[in-house]
Amino acid sequence: MAADSTNLLPLLESQWEAARLDHLRQIGRIAQQLGTPAYLVGGAVRDLFLKRFAPDLDVAVEGDTRALAEACKAQIRGAHYQFHAQFGTAILEDSQGFALDIAQCRLEHYPAPAALPEVRPGNIHADLARRDFTVNAMAIRLDPQQFGILLDPYDGKADLQAGLLRTLHPRSFLDDPTRILRGLRFATRFRMDLAPESHQQLKQALQADIFTQLSGARLWRELRYLLELEALPVALPLLTAWKLWFLLRPTAPASNTMPTLLQRGQEQIQWLRTLFPDEPPAIFIPMLILIWQDVPLADIQHYLDRWPVPDRSRLLADLQVLPGLPDTLLKAKRPSQKANIWQGVSVAGILAAMAVYADNTTLVDSARLYLQVQRRLPSLFNGQELQTLGLKAGPSLGNTLKLLREAQLDGEISNKENAQQWLIKQGILPPKPL
Ligand code: CTP
């Protein structure tokens, strides 16, 4: 391994606040006392060079994670930690809520393609060697004498500057095909591309049908991250160039309107989020609906059979109503009829519909009215109150509640008093004695 003496202290000091650096210095000092050197690793080092704020800090220690966390707790005022025995990792948090992950440096061995790796303790060099791309295989020393010195055995810094994602060895994608989708995400977020030899390895991995060996759960996890990317529209040309559309749909989209469609979907999600921050919609469902809106349902079923997507039947139902929505809404005259149509679609489905039919202002306005007002309209009576008025419990009570809601949506009633009169007029309640 080439020794690298690049000192990143000036860069660290210019990018990160002093408290964050102090915290890392303390950890480095404590780790050294224990005789188990610690390093800052992974995404945070990459993000430092990209001058992007790294929200998550990962520390790798050449020794016992719990012992380091325990010593930090004893020596750093207000520090505490949670230890995850299953992964041998600890989350260390200080009194100001500054948190970082600590993991033991490890060596990985893949017993079979696409299988989970067998791990055993190793040193920092082994830990960097097990990583996905050179840009993620850099570390920064935290021990006091060498604090800030970069370890960059695979020239990740140069690749980062060249905008290249390079695997560390030829079997990388075969060992772990999730790296292909991680690579796609990095390429999208950081506007990078695969190095030529990694592109070749991607081709070989696809020829070997490597994704068929990956569990549906692991595949879905990566796809979900992809669908949640803010820069998702930028990922679409990469899905084409990397020949990965088959992971999401049988063929690449026929037209080139998909990026615009997804961007519109993202805008609608943002709109709803701003209005109702307490109920953020799951981003991946509207995105899936948009990606699938022109795919035969039988094909979609095939994907859903493999992935643990929540609420699949809801998603399929949304996809089924989507094509007919403009006509169905056109036929609905009363506000309550329109609201009833929207009620049969999930919020995610409505957001997707607003993106698909963005040019249909009547449809979009109706969807907005439903999401903003109609679906949240407080009922004038609940079942209990109707029973107090003399109605019997049972299915007819449910129907009365529905009729009341429709009358309210159509502006026929607006308070308890006129609602009661309305019930009398409908013959649901007996007339009041004079
Ligand atoms: N890693 C890897 N292979 C994986 C998963 C993770 O090599 N299949 C390594 C990479 O070195 C990565 C680090 O673990 O940098 C942390 O992983 P993760 O938190 O998923 O990604 P980050 O690189 O930190 O990127 P970000 O959090 O910005 O998405």
XYZ file of C-alpha atoms and ligand atoms in Angstrom:
463
model
C 0.000 0.000 0.000
C 1.374 3.401 -0.958
C 2.067 5.578 2.064
C 0.171 8.813 1.849
C 1.066 11.739 3.996
C -1.582 14.179 2.802
C -2.558 16.199 5.820
C -6.211 17.092 5.721
C -6.217 19.171 8.872
C -6.537 22.501 7.034
C -9.405 21.096 4.944
C -11.099 19.631 8.020
C -10.760 22.902 9.895
C -12.162 24.895 7.014
C -15.125 22.546 6.453
C -16.240 21.370 9.845
C -17.055 23.200 13.011
C -14.556 23.077 15.840
C -16.851 21.048 18.128
C -17.044 18.215 15.604
C -13.278 18.123 15.230
C -12.767 18.269 19.003
C -15.044 15.310 19.399
C -13.065 13.331 16.827
C -9.783 14.343 18.471
C -11.038 13.090 21.816
C -12.048 9.771 20.304
C -8.678 9.468 18.581
C -6.875 10.158 21.839
C -8.945 7.681 23.820
C -8.557 5.010 21.119
C -4.811 5.490 21.243
C -4.771 5.111 25.033
C -6.508 1.790 24.552
C -3.926 0.800 21.963
C -6.615 0.404 19.307
C -6.177 3.173 16.690
C -9.303 4.780 15.255
C -9.988 6.279 11.845
C -12.687 8.304 10.205
C -13.835 6.255 7.215
C -16.195 6.044 4.267
C -18.673 8.619 3.077
C -17.556 11.418 5.399
C -14.038 11.420 3.922
C -15.461 11.420 0.399
C -17.886 14.217 1.267
C -15.088 16.284 2.753
C -13.366 16.394 -0.640
C -16.664 17.069 -2.359
C -17.191 19.947 0.074
C -20.565 18.508 0.998
C -21.757 18.361 4.557
C -21.460 14.788 5.830
C -24.389 14.138 8.151
C -23.136 10.739 9.286
C -19.699 10.070 10.669
C -18.295 6.545 10.703
C -15.314 5.673 12.845
C -13.468 2.384 12.352
C -11.400 1.091 15.250
C -8.678 -1.557 15.137
C -10.018 -3.235 18.238
C -12.989 -3.601 20.498
C -15.860 -1.249 19.665
C -17.574 -1.538 22.983
C -14.356 -0.883 24.924
C -13.822 2.320 22.948
C -17.413 3.435 23.433
C -17.200 2.667 27.150
C -13.943 4.622 27.536
C -15.462 7.558 25.637
C -18.448 7.472 27.947
C -16.135 7.576 30.952
C -13.915 10.336 29.629
C -16.115 12.632 27.549
C -18.514 14.712 29.582
C -22.131 13.857 28.791
C -21.230 11.083 26.352
C -23.320 7.936 26.170
C -23.653 5.093 23.711
C -25.852 2.332 22.406
C -24.195 -0.935 21.571
C -25.636 -3.183 18.869
C -24.362 -6.629 19.706
C -25.636 -8.136 16.443
C -23.344 -5.925 14.345
C -20.721 -5.175 16.988
C -21.284 -1.463 16.377
C -21.890 1.421 18.749
C -23.562 4.778 18.312
C -21.755 7.286 20.465
C -23.537 10.498 21.317
C -22.287 13.500 23.273
C -24.237 15.944 25.424
C -24.977 18.171 22.421
C -26.520 15.299 20.454
C -23.479 14.940 18.198
C -23.539 11.272 17.167
C -21.236 8.964 15.289
C -21.060 5.282 14.495
C -18.171 3.179 15.690
C -17.420 -0.175 14.055
C -14.542 -2.557 14.334
C -12.215 -2.743 11.335
C -13.052 -5.961 9.568
C -12.147 -8.297 6.816
C -14.868 -9.665 4.584
C -15.099 -12.900 2.676
C -17.929 -13.700 0.279
C -18.755 -17.417 0.501
C -20.843 -17.228 -2.708
C -21.821 -14.600 -5.258
C -24.410 -12.156 -3.889
C -24.380 -13.855 -0.483
C -23.866 -11.906 2.697
C -20.180 -11.765 3.609
C -18.480 -13.628 6.424
C -16.606 -11.119 8.537
C -13.758 -11.230 11.005
C -11.696 -8.542 12.712
C -8.984 -6.950 10.619
C -6.901 -3.800 10.473
C -7.714 -0.546 8.695
C -6.144 -1.765 5.461
C -8.409 -4.820 5.379
C -11.342 -2.591 6.249
C -10.665 -0.295 3.319
C -10.076 -3.260 1.022
C -13.590 -4.616 1.656
C -15.291 -1.458 0.405
C -17.286 -0.748 -2.730
C -15.502 2.040 -4.605
C -12.126 3.731 -4.346
C -13.824 7.034 -3.465
C -15.334 5.321 -0.421
C -12.129 3.526 0.546
C -10.297 6.411 2.160
C -9.669 6.987 5.862
C -8.419 9.788 8.068
C -6.209 9.020 11.071
C -7.568 10.212 14.390
C -4.609 9.458 16.671
C -3.191 12.685 18.175
C 0.237 12.671 16.509
C -1.176 12.036 13.043
C -4.639 13.506 13.316
C -5.888 14.461 9.863
C -3.498 12.301 7.814
C -5.228 10.709 4.834
C -5.027 7.006 4.051
C -5.867 6.576 0.396
C -4.509 3.199 -0.740
C -6.633 3.020 -3.909
C -6.237 6.608 -5.114
C -9.825 7.455 -4.303
C -9.031 11.154 -4.163
C -7.806 11.133 -7.763
C -10.885 9.174 -8.877
C -13.111 11.627 -7.070
C -11.464 14.502 -8.890
C -11.878 12.660 -12.201
C -15.517 11.871 -11.389
C -14.925 8.119 -11.589
C -16.404 5.294 -9.580
C -13.909 2.465 -9.578
C -14.333 -0.874 -7.841
C -11.400 -2.204 -5.853
C -11.201 -5.567 -7.575
C -12.717 -7.409 -10.577
C -15.133 -9.572 -8.544
C -16.625 -6.679 -6.636
C -20.046 -6.615 -8.358
C -20.281 -10.409 -8.351
C -19.547 -10.508 -4.628
C -22.117 -7.878 -3.905
C -24.467 -6.729 -6.691
C -25.981 -4.114 -4.388
C -22.797 -2.208 -5.171
C -24.119 -1.720 -8.695
C -27.136 0.130 -7.353
C -25.049 1.957 -4.777
C -22.823 3.001 -7.675
C -25.840 4.206 -9.614
C -26.871 6.329 -6.656
C -23.402 7.788 -6.201
C -23.142 8.442 -9.943
C -26.490 10.225 -9.798
C -25.871 12.244 -6.655
C -22.330 13.267 -7.460
C -22.613 13.291 -11.272
C -19.912 10.626 -11.612
C -19.557 7.684 -13.973
C -18.125 4.195 -13.801
C -14.448 3.827 -14.643
C -14.061 1.837 -17.910
C -12.872 -1.356 -16.191
C -15.733 -1.158 -13.687
C -18.152 -0.735 -16.561
C -16.726 -3.902 -18.042
C -17.245 -5.655 -14.697
C -20.817 -4.430 -14.668
C -21.383 -6.030 -18.082
C -19.919 -9.310 -16.847
C -22.055 -9.246 -13.731
C -25.182 -8.684 -15.819
C -24.178 -11.469 -18.195
C -23.866 -13.734 -15.168
C -27.437 -12.719 -14.202
C -26.099 -11.753 -10.823
C -29.269 -10.014 -9.648
C -31.181 -13.305 -9.758
C -28.962 -14.425 -6.891
C -29.699 -11.417 -4.745
C -32.561 -11.692 -2.301
C -35.676 -9.688 -3.139
C -35.419 -7.882 0.202
C -31.871 -6.661 -0.441
C -32.708 -5.665 -3.993
C -35.812 -3.790 -2.900
C -33.875 -1.911 -0.208
C -31.467 -0.553 -2.818
C -34.224 0.241 -5.313
C -36.126 2.071 -2.660
C -33.103 4.264 -1.900
C -32.852 4.945 -5.611
C -36.512 5.908 -5.909
C -36.121 8.264 -2.975
C -33.213 10.156 -4.510
C -33.870 13.821 -5.058
C -31.853 13.546 -8.263
C -33.860 10.515 -9.458
C -34.679 12.097 -12.853
C -30.912 12.316 -13.457
C -30.573 8.573 -12.769
C -32.772 7.597 -15.703
C -30.197 8.039 -18.490
C -27.812 6.033 -16.306
C -30.348 3.215 -15.985
C -30.302 3.138 -19.777
C -26.533 3.412 -20.149
C -25.880 0.776 -17.487
C -28.644 -1.468 -18.928
C -30.448 -1.701 -15.609
C -34.028 -0.863 -16.507
C -34.913 -4.543 -16.245
C -34.605 -4.213 -12.471
C -37.597 -1.873 -12.432
C -39.617 -2.666 -15.539
C -39.497 -5.110 -18.477
C -38.253 -2.524 -20.981
C -36.880 1.000 -20.875
C -39.605 3.650 -21.166
C -40.585 4.132 -24.809
C -40.682 7.920 -24.690
C -38.270 10.347 -23.091
C -40.896 12.003 -20.931
C -40.101 9.910 -17.846
C -37.638 12.389 -16.249
C -40.216 15.191 -16.508
C -42.900 12.921 -15.153
C -40.838 11.959 -12.121
C -39.840 15.543 -11.526
C -43.492 16.553 -11.541
C -44.206 13.762 -9.087
C -41.462 15.042 -6.804
C -42.942 18.537 -6.984
C -46.361 17.248 -5.974
C -44.858 15.338 -3.047
C -43.047 18.492 -1.980
C -46.274 20.464 -2.241
C -48.074 18.045 0.064
C -45.153 17.908 2.481
C -45.107 21.663 2.829
C -48.849 21.710 3.467
C -48.913 18.806 5.884
C -45.433 18.270 7.368
C -46.887 15.778 9.841
C -47.900 13.261 7.186
C -44.998 13.050 4.731
C -46.019 10.632 1.972
C -43.735 7.699 1.192
C -41.774 8.994 -1.785
C -41.081 5.626 -3.364
C -44.737 4.695 -3.970
C -45.677 7.654 -6.187
C -42.371 7.172 -8.004
C -43.100 3.483 -8.602
C -46.585 4.291 -9.851
C -45.114 6.780 -12.308
C -42.450 4.360 -13.483
C -45.119 1.702 -13.941
C -47.980 3.731 -15.363
C -47.462 2.293 -18.862
C -46.417 -1.237 -17.814
C -48.860 -4.189 -18.076
C -50.184 -5.217 -14.667
C -49.037 -8.823 -15.146
C -45.433 -7.612 -15.411
C -45.840 -5.385 -12.392
C -47.174 -8.324 -10.419
C -43.995 -10.197 -11.255
C -41.888 -7.442 -9.639
C -44.186 -7.152 -6.652
C -43.980 -10.887 -6.065
C -40.267 -10.541 -5.559
C -40.000 -7.368 -3.476
C -41.374 -6.822 0.020
C -43.220 -3.659 -1.016
C -45.703 -2.535 1.606
C -49.375 -2.398 0.640
C -49.051 -4.034 -2.789
C -52.781 -4.477 -3.383
C -53.306 -0.755 -2.795
C -50.564 0.034 -5.280
C -52.034 -2.290 -7.904
C -55.494 -0.829 -7.373
C -54.104 2.686 -7.898
C -52.405 1.601 -11.106
C -55.667 0.108 -12.310
C -57.730 3.274 -11.820
C -55.073 5.664 -13.093
C -55.803 5.412 -16.854
C -59.550 5.981 -16.440
C -59.333 8.834 -13.931
C -59.838 11.799 -16.285
C -63.029 10.262 -17.734
C -64.421 9.127 -14.421
C -63.898 12.579 -12.955
C -65.449 14.240 -15.972
C -68.623 12.236 -15.421
C -68.755 13.180 -11.746
C -70.705 16.390 -11.355
C -71.133 16.924 -7.644
C -68.174 17.664 -5.325
C -69.090 14.602 -3.284
C -68.922 12.375 -6.366
C -65.443 13.661 -7.163
C -64.336 13.258 -3.555
C -65.633 9.680 -3.571
C -63.488 8.931 -6.605
C -60.379 10.336 -4.916
C -61.225 8.452 -1.759
C -60.766 5.240 -3.719
C -57.167 6.187 -4.533
C -54.259 6.341 -2.075
C -52.571 9.679 -1.349
C -49.514 8.374 -3.214
C -51.746 7.455 -6.169
C -53.331 10.913 -6.179
C -49.911 12.560 -6.223
C -48.896 10.328 -9.114
C -52.127 11.166 -10.965
C -51.413 14.879 -10.512
C -48.056 14.326 -12.213
C -49.404 12.147 -15.042
C -52.260 14.549 -15.801
C -50.398 17.769 -14.995
C -51.926 19.452 -18.074
C -55.472 18.616 -17.010
C -56.121 21.552 -14.681
C -59.630 20.374 -13.767
C -58.219 17.064 -12.556
C -55.289 18.656 -10.721
C -57.524 21.243 -9.024
C -59.952 18.548 -7.976
C -57.100 16.442 -6.542
C -55.744 19.423 -4.627
C -59.157 20.258 -3.229
C -59.549 16.684 -2.077
C -56.116 16.488 -0.438
C -56.260 19.923 1.127
C -59.867 20.156 2.224
C -62.307 17.401 1.420
C -60.559 14.414 2.951
C -59.959 16.341 6.179
C -63.430 17.772 6.567
C -64.483 17.179 10.190
C -67.747 15.229 10.416
C -70.758 17.074 11.767
C -71.956 14.017 13.660
C -70.330 10.814 14.786
C -72.132 7.482 15.130
C -72.618 7.947 18.848
C -74.333 11.284 18.364
C -76.621 9.869 15.683
C -77.669 7.139 18.097
C -78.458 9.787 20.708
C -80.705 11.348 18.079
C -82.563 8.056 17.839
C -80.866 6.111 15.040
C -80.093 2.450 15.522
C -76.556 1.070 15.420
C -75.764 -1.087 12.379
C -74.982 -0.794 8.687
C -77.667 1.823 8.077
C -75.926 4.095 10.557
C -72.747 3.850 8.481
C -74.751 4.713 5.407
C -76.273 7.752 7.127
C -72.803 8.945 8.084
C -71.781 8.609 4.443
C -74.848 10.527 3.244
C -74.135 13.265 5.769
C -70.572 13.556 4.583
C -71.701 13.826 0.972
C -74.274 16.482 1.799
C -71.576 18.369 3.658
C -69.184 18.116 0.698
C -71.914 19.373 -1.620
C -72.501 22.365 0.632
C -76.041 21.332 1.607
C -75.243 21.252 5.296
C -72.620 23.027 7.359
C -73.531 22.656 11.042
C -75.292 20.292 13.409
C -78.548 22.184 13.213
C -79.043 22.209 9.473
C -77.673 18.659 9.335
C -80.431 17.525 11.689
C -83.035 19.283 9.568
C -81.566 17.640 6.510
C -81.879 14.224 8.173
C -85.539 14.943 8.877
C -86.105 16.087 5.300
C -84.554 12.846 4.042
C -86.912 10.873 6.274
C -83.987 9.438 8.198
C -85.076 11.146 11.413
C -88.718 11.617 12.378
C -89.968 15.224 12.257
C -89.541 17.133 15.494
C -92.798 17.378 17.468
C -94.209 20.932 17.384
N -19.911 0.198 2.054
C -19.440 -0.678 1.099
N -20.274 -1.579 0.500
C -21.589 -1.613 0.837
C -22.077 -0.763 1.830
C -21.212 0.154 2.413
O -18.283 -0.623 0.772
N -22.364 -2.523 0.235
C -18.967 1.134 2.705
C -18.534 2.297 1.838
O -17.186 2.532 2.083
C -19.345 3.457 2.371
C -19.496 3.096 3.840
O -19.519 1.678 3.875
O -18.695 4.668 2.170
C -20.732 3.649 4.490
O -21.875 3.184 3.811
P -23.174 4.066 3.674
O -23.445 4.756 4.941
O -24.233 3.210 3.073
O -22.813 5.094 2.541
P -21.970 6.420 2.542
O -20.789 6.206 1.666
O -21.711 6.921 3.913
O -22.873 7.397 1.704
P -24.156 8.238 2.121
O -24.425 7.996 3.565
O -23.743 9.631 1.783
O -25.204 7.695 1.206
